[in-house]
Amino acid sequence: MTSYKNRLLECLKNEELGNNICADCTVPLNTDGNDNWASYNLGVFLCVNCAAIHRMLGAHLSRVKSIQLDQWNRDQVEFMECHGNAPSWKYYEHIVPPCYRRPQEKDPQVLREQWIRAKYERLEFQDVSKQTYLTGKKTGMLFKRGRDDRRFLPRFFILDEEKNSLVYYTKNDKKTPKASIPLYKLKAVFVPDKIGNPNGVQLLYKDADSSMRNLYLYSDSGKEIVEWYTAIRNANYNMMKVAYPDRSDKELQNGLLNDFSREGWLCKTGPKGKEGYKKRWFTLDKRNLHYYNDPLDAFPIKTVAVGGKSDHFACRQNVPPGILDQGFSFTLVTPDREFYLSAETETERKQWMDALCRLVNAPVNPQDY
């Protein structure tokens, strides 16, 4: 039995076959075999998180074992040696659209699960006709949080790339839309913890008066919410392709709107630095720093556009002398005013300052806002 496991460990180290990373989320695997798994009928090596989802698929699709903890027989080991991650990618990821988000280690569970189900259960990446999120049209019911009453109620949504719009209606009225959102202004972000639902998504866009507007949605179906998310990304990708015809698919993929750089609670005092600190929810979205009374508010209290150091922006530890101090403070300097902020821990302060300093020190592009 030990010799079989030694052969598996040697197979795990094969970088040419990609066996040293998880076949699904590509997180690096421990080459000593600890906490590593494999599907012995698919011939792929997996991390513990992706292996758990493979178990959910059922043994008719994927049969999973721990490399170190489970017993292996000769046929299973030989099958792993004859296959590996790279041949699996060639088969199961034959046609992955550029707009599709491949999950990484820290991505929400719904993205990881639906990627794995799309690969092995639905075989979506072998047949373009199964990729309905690429058609430019999508309709369906989603639960939306009310701006005023804050209840999640079903709403009927229609995405139409030809009309460059996402509209939604109340459940009983499909004649007059409650809102029509231009797709070119729209961004979708998974926020399951903030919404309190594993399929929670936040939509952001600028309304008619250029104010930032947020919609909070979820679906009972993980498949459905990922398809909505991908349909929006596909619309963004197609618009970028028209706007930047000389860019490669890889460059366009890198330009797709992804998650927030940082989110969380901070305390702030007023511009005079004399008032008591108040707790606010902050979101750093590219170069836009929004802050809210509540994480699920429809509109931010204020948005700060973070520029570069050549435009007199800076981020400094602590607050200036004479300014009311609290906790682990830091200062965001802008040409118009200084923002005096405070984190609950030294670690949080460092994380916020690192994120802001990266922006201040980086070249500014119009697409960053």
mmCIF file of C-alpha atoms in Angstrom:
data_model
loop_
_atom_site.group_PDB
_atom_site.id
_atom_site.type_symbol
_atom_site.label_atom_id
_atom_site.label_comp_id
_atom_site.label_asym_id
_atom_site.label_seq_id
_atom_site.Cartn_x
_atom_site.Cartn_y
_atom_site.Cartn_z
ATOM 1 C CA MET A 1 0.000 0.000 0.000
ATOM 2 C CA THR A 2 2.872 2.355 0.829
ATOM 3 C CA SER A 3 4.386 1.856 -2.619
ATOM 4 C CA TYR A 4 1.070 2.823 -4.225
ATOM 5 C CA LYS A 5 0.968 6.048 -2.224
ATOM 6 C CA ASN A 6 4.583 6.801 -3.075
ATOM 7 C CA ARG A 7 3.719 6.428 -6.766
ATOM 8 C CA LEU A 8 0.787 8.811 -6.291
ATOM 9 C CA LEU A 9 3.044 11.336 -4.585
ATOM 10 C CA GLU A 10 5.477 11.161 -7.498
ATOM 11 C CA CYS A 11 2.576 11.658 -9.874
ATOM 12 C CA LEU A 12 1.443 14.648 -7.804
ATOM 13 C CA LYS A 13 4.816 16.340 -8.409
ATOM 14 C CA ASN A 14 4.435 16.190 -12.191
ATOM 15 C CA GLU A 15 4.273 19.864 -13.159
ATOM 16 C CA GLU A 16 4.183 19.057 -16.875
ATOM 17 C CA LEU A 17 0.776 17.452 -16.365
ATOM 18 C CA GLY A 18 -0.301 20.205 -13.983
ATOM 19 C CA ASN A 19 -0.748 17.687 -11.165
ATOM 20 C CA ASN A 20 0.939 20.006 -8.656
ATOM 21 C CA ILE A 21 -2.099 22.305 -8.657
ATOM 22 C CA CYS A 22 -5.799 21.632 -8.124
ATOM 23 C CA ALA A 23 -7.501 20.634 -11.375
ATOM 24 C CA ASP A 24 -10.413 22.982 -10.661
ATOM 25 C CA CYS A 25 -9.312 26.067 -8.675
ATOM 26 C CA THR A 26 -5.561 25.788 -9.507
ATOM 27 C CA VAL A 27 -4.445 26.356 -5.915
ATOM 28 C CA PRO A 28 -0.926 24.857 -5.414
ATOM 29 C CA LEU A 29 -1.021 21.412 -3.800
ATOM 30 C CA ASN A 30 1.307 20.135 -1.097
ATOM 31 C CA THR A 31 3.692 17.773 -2.846
ATOM 32 C CA ASP A 32 4.015 15.712 0.345
ATOM 33 C CA GLY A 33 0.386 14.689 -0.195
ATOM 34 C CA ASN A 34 -1.040 16.139 3.007
ATOM 35 C CA ASP A 35 -4.636 17.238 2.607
ATOM 36 C CA ASN A 36 -4.583 16.413 -1.124
ATOM 37 C CA TRP A 37 -7.213 14.432 -2.937
ATOM 38 C CA ALA A 38 -7.826 12.834 -6.288
ATOM 39 C CA SER A 39 -10.732 11.654 -8.394
ATOM 40 C CA TYR A 40 -9.660 8.170 -9.448
ATOM 41 C CA ASN A 41 -12.207 7.805 -12.247
ATOM 42 C CA LEU A 42 -11.496 11.265 -13.722
ATOM 43 C CA GLY A 43 -7.739 11.037 -13.162
ATOM 44 C CA VAL A 44 -7.362 14.500 -11.594
ATOM 45 C CA PHE A 45 -5.698 15.841 -8.446
ATOM 46 C CA LEU A 46 -7.729 18.147 -6.199
ATOM 47 C CA CYS A 47 -7.549 20.391 -3.166
ATOM 48 C CA VAL A 48 -9.725 19.554 -0.165
ATOM 49 C CA ASN A 49 -12.344 22.209 -1.015
ATOM 50 C CA CYS A 50 -12.859 21.083 -4.602
ATOM 51 C CA ALA A 51 -12.800 17.431 -3.524
ATOM 52 C CA ALA A 52 -15.773 18.131 -1.234
ATOM 53 C CA ILE A 53 -17.782 19.369 -4.212
ATOM 54 C CA HIS A 54 -16.746 16.335 -6.274
ATOM 55 C CA ARG A 55 -18.280 14.186 -3.549
ATOM 56 C CA MET A 56 -21.517 16.145 -3.980
ATOM 57 C CA LEU A 57 -21.573 15.225 -7.695
ATOM 58 C CA GLY A 58 -22.059 11.570 -6.834
ATOM 59 C CA ALA A 59 -19.933 8.493 -7.493
ATOM 60 C CA HIS A 60 -21.422 8.107 -10.978
ATOM 61 C CA LEU A 61 -19.506 11.270 -11.977
ATOM 62 C CA SER A 62 -16.518 11.499 -9.642
ATOM 63 C CA ARG A 63 -15.018 9.045 -7.154
ATOM 64 C CA VAL A 64 -12.792 10.824 -4.685
ATOM 65 C CA LYS A 65 -10.113 9.568 -2.333
ATOM 66 C CA SER A 66 -7.536 11.121 -0.025
ATOM 67 C CA ILE A 67 -4.012 10.455 -1.260
ATOM 68 C CA GLN A 68 -2.688 9.834 2.237
ATOM 69 C CA LEU A 69 -5.663 8.629 4.280
ATOM 70 C CA ASP A 70 -7.492 6.233 1.940
ATOM 71 C CA GLN A 71 -6.498 2.863 0.521
ATOM 72 C CA TRP A 72 -5.540 2.656 -3.158
ATOM 73 C CA ASN A 73 -5.270 -0.372 -5.411
ATOM 74 C CA ARG A 74 -3.038 -0.953 -8.405
ATOM 75 C CA ASP A 75 -5.684 -0.225 -11.068
ATOM 76 C CA GLN A 76 -6.578 3.111 -9.480
ATOM 77 C CA VAL A 77 -2.943 4.193 -9.201
ATOM 78 C CA GLU A 78 -2.171 3.174 -12.782
ATOM 79 C CA PHE A 79 -5.193 5.125 -13.994
ATOM 80 C CA MET A 80 -3.922 8.256 -12.216
ATOM 81 C CA GLU A 81 -0.456 7.735 -13.708
ATOM 82 C CA CYS A 82 -1.901 7.443 -17.218
ATOM 83 C CA HIS A 83 -4.046 10.552 -16.940
ATOM 84 C CA GLY A 84 -3.589 13.730 -14.859
ATOM 85 C CA ASN A 85 -4.847 17.288 -14.813
ATOM 86 C CA ALA A 86 -3.645 18.469 -18.232
ATOM 87 C CA PRO A 87 -5.531 15.810 -20.266
ATOM 88 C CA SER A 88 -8.601 16.570 -18.152
ATOM 89 C CA TRP A 89 -8.366 20.292 -18.940
ATOM 90 C CA LYS A 90 -8.090 19.548 -22.628
ATOM 91 C CA TYR A 91 -11.288 17.512 -22.497
ATOM 92 C CA TYR A 92 -13.493 19.183 -19.866
ATOM 93 C CA GLU A 93 -12.363 22.779 -20.536
ATOM 94 C CA HIS A 94 -12.294 22.536 -24.307
ATOM 95 C CA ILE A 95 -14.455 25.646 -24.901
ATOM 96 C CA VAL A 96 -14.432 27.941 -21.856
ATOM 97 C CA PRO A 97 -15.731 31.387 -22.917
ATOM 98 C CA PRO A 98 -13.437 34.331 -22.107
ATOM 99 C CA CYS A 99 -16.111 35.930 -19.910
ATOM 100 C CA TYR A 100 -16.465 32.870 -17.643
ATOM 101 C CA ARG A 101 -14.882 33.358 -14.236
ATOM 102 C CA ARG A 102 -12.672 30.475 -13.224
ATOM 103 C CA PRO A 103 -12.715 30.162 -9.432
ATOM 104 C CA GLN A 104 -9.642 30.758 -7.341
ATOM 105 C CA GLU A 105 -8.830 29.674 -3.815
ATOM 106 C CA LYS A 106 -10.707 32.403 -1.924
ATOM 107 C CA ASP A 107 -13.669 32.844 -4.274
ATOM 108 C CA PRO A 108 -17.231 32.296 -3.031
ATOM 109 C CA GLN A 109 -18.392 28.701 -2.753
ATOM 110 C CA VAL A 110 -21.119 29.159 -5.376
ATOM 111 C CA LEU A 111 -18.543 30.053 -8.040
ATOM 112 C CA ARG A 112 -16.433 26.999 -7.213
ATOM 113 C CA GLU A 113 -19.402 24.626 -7.127
ATOM 114 C CA GLN A 114 -20.988 25.834 -10.357
ATOM 115 C CA TRP A 115 -17.652 25.751 -12.189
ATOM 116 C CA ILE A 116 -17.196 22.114 -11.177
ATOM 117 C CA ARG A 117 -20.791 21.206 -12.028
ATOM 118 C CA ALA A 118 -20.506 22.992 -15.376
ATOM 119 C CA LYS A 119 -17.337 21.013 -16.180
ATOM 120 C CA TYR A 120 -18.223 17.488 -15.133
ATOM 121 C CA GLU A 121 -21.996 17.347 -14.677
ATOM 122 C CA ARG A 122 -23.419 19.608 -17.400
ATOM 123 C CA LEU A 123 -20.404 19.361 -19.768
ATOM 124 C CA GLU A 124 -20.934 23.029 -20.644
ATOM 125 C CA PHE A 125 -17.428 23.597 -21.937
ATOM 126 C CA GLN A 126 -17.705 20.902 -24.588
ATOM 127 C CA ASP A 127 -20.848 22.287 -26.226
ATOM 128 C CA VAL A 128 -21.382 26.004 -26.887
ATOM 129 C CA SER A 129 -25.145 25.479 -27.216
ATOM 130 C CA LYS A 130 -25.227 24.773 -23.461
ATOM 131 C CA GLN A 131 -23.692 28.182 -22.698
ATOM 132 C CA THR A 132 -26.972 30.076 -22.743
ATOM 133 C CA TYR A 133 -25.413 33.032 -20.919
ATOM 134 C CA LEU A 134 -23.637 33.929 -24.190
ATOM 135 C CA THR A 135 -26.831 34.576 -26.182
ATOM 136 C CA GLY A 136 -27.108 38.224 -25.171
ATOM 137 C CA LYS A 137 -30.546 37.681 -23.653
ATOM 138 C CA LYS A 138 -31.635 36.359 -20.275
ATOM 139 C CA THR A 139 -34.867 36.494 -18.308
ATOM 140 C CA GLY A 140 -35.942 35.205 -14.935
ATOM 141 C CA MET A 141 -36.979 35.850 -11.350
ATOM 142 C CA LEU A 142 -34.504 37.067 -8.750
ATOM 143 C CA PHE A 143 -35.050 38.196 -5.169
ATOM 144 C CA LYS A 144 -34.249 41.904 -4.817
ATOM 145 C CA ARG A 145 -33.858 43.882 -1.599
ATOM 146 C CA GLY A 146 -36.203 46.840 -1.400
ATOM 147 C CA ARG A 147 -34.575 50.253 -1.171
ATOM 148 C CA ASP A 148 -36.943 51.471 1.546
ATOM 149 C CA ASP A 149 -38.599 48.457 3.206
ATOM 150 C CA ARG A 150 -35.401 46.366 2.906
ATOM 151 C CA ARG A 151 -37.297 43.118 2.297
ATOM 152 C CA PHE A 152 -36.169 40.697 -0.386
ATOM 153 C CA LEU A 153 -39.044 40.260 -2.860
ATOM 154 C CA PRO A 154 -39.206 38.462 -6.223
ATOM 155 C CA ARG A 155 -38.681 40.630 -9.281
ATOM 156 C CA PHE A 156 -38.675 39.732 -12.970
ATOM 157 C CA PHE A 157 -35.417 40.696 -14.720
ATOM 158 C CA ILE A 158 -34.659 40.969 -18.433
ATOM 159 C CA LEU A 159 -31.135 41.365 -19.818
ATOM 160 C CA ASP A 160 -30.907 42.376 -23.483
ATOM 161 C CA GLU A 161 -27.532 43.167 -25.043
ATOM 162 C CA GLU A 162 -29.113 44.531 -28.239
ATOM 163 C CA LYS A 163 -30.973 47.130 -26.176
ATOM 164 C CA ASN A 164 -27.964 47.594 -23.871
ATOM 165 C CA SER A 165 -30.206 47.204 -20.851
ATOM 166 C CA LEU A 166 -31.057 45.271 -17.733
ATOM 167 C CA VAL A 167 -34.636 46.007 -16.649
ATOM 168 C CA TYR A 168 -36.726 44.621 -13.831
ATOM 169 C CA TYR A 169 -40.423 44.534 -13.016
ATOM 170 C CA THR A 170 -42.513 43.875 -9.956
ATOM 171 C CA LYS A 171 -43.945 40.367 -9.725
ATOM 172 C CA ASN A 172 -47.424 41.292 -10.918
ATOM 173 C CA ASP A 173 -46.642 44.089 -13.375
ATOM 174 C CA LYS A 174 -44.561 43.428 -16.483
ATOM 175 C CA LYS A 175 -45.726 46.476 -18.437
ATOM 176 C CA THR A 176 -43.734 49.255 -16.815
ATOM 177 C CA PRO A 177 -40.205 48.490 -15.620
ATOM 178 C CA LYS A 178 -39.185 49.686 -12.174
ATOM 179 C CA ALA A 179 -35.747 50.509 -13.555
ATOM 180 C CA SER A 180 -33.753 50.283 -16.767
ATOM 181 C CA ILE A 181 -29.987 50.002 -16.295
ATOM 182 C CA PRO A 182 -27.516 50.496 -19.188
ATOM 183 C CA LEU A 183 -25.268 47.434 -19.354
ATOM 184 C CA TYR A 184 -22.173 49.520 -19.990
ATOM 185 C CA LYS A 185 -22.602 51.072 -16.526
ATOM 186 C CA LEU A 186 -23.272 47.795 -14.747
ATOM 187 C CA LYS A 187 -20.997 45.762 -12.463
ATOM 188 C CA ALA A 188 -21.858 42.539 -10.627
ATOM 189 C CA VAL A 189 -20.027 41.321 -7.506
ATOM 190 C CA PHE A 190 -20.653 38.241 -5.360
ATOM 191 C CA VAL A 191 -21.276 39.305 -1.737
ATOM 192 C CA PRO A 192 -22.740 36.220 0.009
ATOM 193 C CA ASP A 193 -21.614 37.182 3.512
ATOM 194 C CA LYS A 194 -22.923 40.725 3.253
ATOM 195 C CA ILE A 195 -26.341 39.650 1.971
ATOM 196 C CA GLY A 196 -26.505 36.575 4.190
ATOM 197 C CA ASN A 197 -27.194 34.216 1.299
ATOM 198 C CA PRO A 198 -24.659 31.936 -0.452
ATOM 199 C CA ASN A 199 -26.001 33.137 -3.827
ATOM 200 C CA GLY A 200 -25.940 36.852 -2.986
ATOM 201 C CA VAL A 201 -24.888 39.372 -5.653
ATOM 202 C CA GLN A 202 -24.511 43.151 -5.592
ATOM 203 C CA LEU A 203 -25.132 45.176 -8.765
ATOM 204 C CA LEU A 204 -23.574 48.640 -9.012
ATOM 205 C CA TYR A 205 -24.259 51.326 -11.580
ATOM 206 C CA LYS A 206 -24.478 55.090 -11.940
ATOM 207 C CA ASP A 207 -28.020 56.383 -12.313
ATOM 208 C CA ALA A 208 -29.191 59.360 -14.390
ATOM 209 C CA ASP A 209 -27.620 61.970 -12.089
ATOM 210 C CA SER A 210 -24.343 59.977 -11.865
ATOM 211 C CA SER A 211 -25.060 58.846 -8.301
ATOM 212 C CA MET A 212 -23.858 55.357 -7.406
ATOM 213 C CA ARG A 213 -26.791 52.951 -7.014
ATOM 214 C CA ASN A 214 -26.622 49.459 -5.520
ATOM 215 C CA LEU A 215 -29.038 46.553 -5.967
ATOM 216 C CA TYR A 216 -28.800 43.470 -3.740
ATOM 217 C CA LEU A 217 -30.045 40.219 -5.237
ATOM 218 C CA TYR A 218 -30.055 36.499 -4.740
ATOM 219 C CA SER A 219 -31.465 33.384 -6.337
ATOM 220 C CA ASP A 220 -32.462 30.101 -4.741
ATOM 221 C CA SER A 221 -30.422 28.417 -7.483
ATOM 222 C CA GLY A 222 -26.634 28.614 -7.550
ATOM 223 C CA LYS A 223 -26.667 27.733 -11.246
ATOM 224 C CA GLU A 224 -29.098 30.552 -12.003
ATOM 225 C CA ILE A 225 -27.188 33.289 -10.141
ATOM 226 C CA VAL A 226 -23.868 32.289 -11.755
ATOM 227 C CA GLU A 227 -25.541 32.378 -15.185
ATOM 228 C CA TRP A 228 -26.840 35.911 -14.492
ATOM 229 C CA TYR A 229 -23.385 36.939 -13.310
ATOM 230 C CA THR A 230 -21.764 35.434 -16.408
ATOM 231 C CA ALA A 231 -24.322 36.993 -18.747
ATOM 232 C CA ILE A 232 -23.449 40.440 -17.332
ATOM 233 C CA ARG A 233 -19.729 39.712 -17.681
ATOM 234 C CA ASN A 234 -20.312 38.547 -21.245
ATOM 235 C CA ALA A 235 -22.061 41.833 -22.058
ATOM 236 C CA ASN A 236 -19.114 43.750 -20.522
ATOM 237 C CA TYR A 237 -16.663 41.632 -22.507
ATOM 238 C CA ASN A 238 -18.469 42.184 -25.826
ATOM 239 C CA MET A 239 -18.601 45.954 -25.280
ATOM 240 C CA MET A 240 -14.882 46.014 -24.453
ATOM 241 C CA LYS A 241 -14.132 44.028 -27.590
ATOM 242 C CA VAL A 242 -15.841 46.711 -29.680
ATOM 243 C CA ALA A 243 -14.192 49.565 -27.774
ATOM 244 C CA TYR A 244 -10.708 47.988 -27.885
ATOM 245 C CA PRO A 245 -10.524 45.882 -31.078
ATOM 246 C CA ASP A 246 -6.723 45.559 -30.947
ATOM 247 C CA ARG A 247 -6.629 43.968 -27.495
ATOM 248 C CA SER A 248 -6.168 40.230 -27.058
ATOM 249 C CA ASP A 249 -8.683 38.006 -25.302
ATOM 250 C CA LYS A 250 -6.321 37.839 -22.328
ATOM 251 C CA GLU A 251 -6.128 41.640 -22.093
ATOM 252 C CA LEU A 252 -9.902 41.911 -22.338
ATOM 253 C CA GLN A 253 -10.322 39.254 -19.654
ATOM 254 C CA ASN A 254 -8.024 41.204 -17.343
ATOM 255 C CA GLY A 255 -10.206 44.252 -17.916
ATOM 256 C CA LEU A 256 -13.408 42.545 -16.828
ATOM 257 C CA LEU A 257 -14.874 43.977 -13.656
ATOM 258 C CA ASN A 258 -14.117 41.753 -10.678
ATOM 259 C CA ASP A 259 -14.541 41.952 -6.923
ATOM 260 C CA PHE A 260 -13.991 44.889 -4.620
ATOM 261 C CA SER A 261 -10.414 45.526 -3.536
ATOM 262 C CA ARG A 262 -11.553 45.797 0.088
ATOM 263 C CA GLU A 263 -14.688 46.100 2.180
ATOM 264 C CA GLY A 264 -15.346 46.478 5.861
ATOM 265 C CA TRP A 265 -16.116 48.702 8.833
ATOM 266 C CA LEU A 266 -14.036 51.778 9.590
ATOM 267 C CA CYS A 267 -14.699 54.752 11.831
ATOM 268 C CA LYS A 268 -14.357 58.322 10.608
ATOM 269 C CA THR A 269 -14.561 61.803 12.029
ATOM 270 C CA GLY A 270 -15.586 64.939 10.148
ATOM 271 C CA PRO A 271 -13.399 67.252 8.044
ATOM 272 C CA LYS A 272 -12.559 69.432 11.052
ATOM 273 C CA GLY A 273 -11.335 66.410 12.983
ATOM 274 C CA LYS A 274 -13.144 67.435 16.155
ATOM 275 C CA GLU A 275 -16.364 65.398 16.012
ATOM 276 C CA GLY A 276 -16.726 61.954 17.541
ATOM 277 C CA TYR A 277 -15.854 59.032 15.275
ATOM 278 C CA LYS A 278 -18.792 57.289 13.603
ATOM 279 C CA LYS A 279 -18.849 53.747 12.256
ATOM 280 C CA ARG A 280 -19.241 53.505 8.474
ATOM 281 C CA TRP A 281 -19.138 50.658 5.956
ATOM 282 C CA PHE A 282 -16.378 51.276 3.384
ATOM 283 C CA THR A 283 -16.045 49.701 -0.070
ATOM 284 C CA LEU A 284 -12.988 50.178 -2.282
ATOM 285 C CA ASP A 285 -14.021 49.526 -5.885
ATOM 286 C CA LYS A 286 -11.064 50.115 -8.200
ATOM 287 C CA ARG A 287 -10.282 53.793 -7.482
ATOM 288 C CA ASN A 288 -13.676 54.604 -5.962
ATOM 289 C CA LEU A 289 -13.915 54.600 -2.170
ATOM 290 C CA HIS A 290 -17.585 54.517 -1.147
ATOM 291 C CA TYR A 291 -18.844 54.702 2.404
ATOM 292 C CA TYR A 292 -22.289 53.902 3.787
ATOM 293 C CA ASN A 293 -24.269 53.913 7.020
ATOM 294 C CA ASP A 294 -25.140 50.250 6.435
ATOM 295 C CA PRO A 295 -23.493 47.617 4.190
ATOM 296 C CA LEU A 296 -26.775 47.117 2.283
ATOM 297 C CA ASP A 297 -27.671 50.762 1.667
ATOM 298 C CA ALA A 298 -28.845 51.575 -1.848
ATOM 299 C CA PHE A 299 -26.727 54.740 -2.049
ATOM 300 C CA PRO A 300 -23.372 55.664 -0.492
ATOM 301 C CA ILE A 301 -23.087 58.678 1.792
ATOM 302 C CA LYS A 302 -20.125 59.766 -0.296
ATOM 303 C CA THR A 303 -17.746 58.498 -2.954
ATOM 304 C CA VAL A 304 -14.093 59.526 -2.937
ATOM 305 C CA ALA A 305 -12.249 59.182 -6.255
ATOM 306 C CA VAL A 306 -8.713 58.133 -5.282
ATOM 307 C CA GLY A 307 -6.119 59.615 -7.614
ATOM 308 C CA GLY A 308 -2.352 59.398 -7.829
ATOM 309 C CA LYS A 309 0.428 61.052 -5.868
ATOM 310 C CA SER A 310 1.120 63.451 -8.754
ATOM 311 C CA ASP A 311 -2.374 64.826 -8.107
ATOM 312 C CA HIS A 312 -1.563 65.329 -4.410
ATOM 313 C CA PHE A 313 -3.206 62.160 -3.043
ATOM 314 C CA ALA A 314 -1.555 60.310 -0.169
ATOM 315 C CA CYS A 315 -2.283 57.785 2.572
ATOM 316 C CA ARG A 316 -0.523 58.261 5.910
ATOM 317 C CA GLN A 317 -0.487 56.393 9.190
ATOM 318 C CA ASN A 318 -2.117 58.169 12.158
ATOM 319 C CA VAL A 319 -3.839 61.554 12.023
ATOM 320 C CA PRO A 320 -2.176 65.000 12.137
ATOM 321 C CA PRO A 321 -1.524 66.693 15.504
ATOM 322 C CA GLY A 322 -4.593 68.445 16.831
ATOM 323 C CA ILE A 323 -7.010 66.007 15.149
ATOM 324 C CA LEU A 324 -9.133 63.784 17.385
ATOM 325 C CA ASP A 325 -7.529 60.349 17.389
ATOM 326 C CA GLN A 326 -9.054 56.921 17.933
ATOM 327 C CA GLY A 327 -7.847 53.360 17.682
ATOM 328 C CA PHE A 328 -5.599 52.504 14.734
ATOM 329 C CA SER A 329 -5.917 55.693 12.750
ATOM 330 C CA PHE A 330 -4.781 56.739 9.294
ATOM 331 C CA THR A 331 -5.360 59.667 6.943
ATOM 332 C CA LEU A 332 -6.416 59.699 3.303
ATOM 333 C CA VAL A 333 -5.203 62.947 1.772
ATOM 334 C CA THR A 334 -7.016 64.355 -1.279
ATOM 335 C CA PRO A 335 -6.641 67.752 -2.996
ATOM 336 C CA ASP A 336 -9.954 68.896 -1.498
ATOM 337 C CA ARG A 337 -9.758 67.604 2.070
ATOM 338 C CA GLU A 338 -8.315 65.012 4.410
ATOM 339 C CA PHE A 339 -10.297 61.976 5.596
ATOM 340 C CA TYR A 340 -9.477 60.841 9.145
ATOM 341 C CA LEU A 341 -10.172 57.134 9.546
ATOM 342 C CA SER A 342 -9.742 54.490 12.209
ATOM 343 C CA ALA A 343 -9.592 50.679 12.030
ATOM 344 C CA GLU A 344 -10.304 48.288 14.894
ATOM 345 C CA THR A 345 -6.979 46.459 14.627
ATOM 346 C CA GLU A 346 -3.438 47.096 13.421
ATOM 347 C CA THR A 347 -3.880 44.365 10.798
ATOM 348 C CA GLU A 348 -6.983 46.011 9.354
ATOM 349 C CA ARG A 349 -5.271 49.399 9.248
ATOM 350 C CA LYS A 350 -2.327 47.895 7.369
ATOM 351 C CA GLN A 351 -4.621 46.162 4.885
ATOM 352 C CA TRP A 352 -6.550 49.357 4.155
ATOM 353 C CA MET A 353 -3.411 51.458 3.907
ATOM 354 C CA ASP A 354 -1.716 48.929 1.621
ATOM 355 C CA ALA A 355 -4.731 48.922 -0.711
ATOM 356 C CA LEU A 356 -4.941 52.732 -0.816
ATOM 357 C CA CYS A 357 -1.177 53.227 -1.196
ATOM 358 C CA ARG A 358 -1.119 50.840 -4.160
ATOM 359 C CA LEU A 359 -3.675 53.067 -5.879
ATOM 360 C CA VAL A 360 -1.906 56.312 -5.003
ATOM 361 C CA ASN A 361 1.433 54.972 -6.294
ATOM 362 C CA ALA A 362 0.033 53.447 -9.491
ATOM 363 C CA PRO A 363 -0.500 55.263 -12.817
ATOM 364 C CA VAL A 364 -4.048 56.582 -13.168
ATOM 365 C CA ASN A 365 -6.201 55.394 -16.083
ATOM 366 C CA PRO A 366 -9.702 56.700 -16.883
ATOM 367 C CA GLN A 367 -10.970 53.090 -16.829
ATOM 368 C CA ASP A 368 -10.013 52.885 -13.133
ATOM 369 C CA TYR A 369 -13.083 54.869 -12.058
#
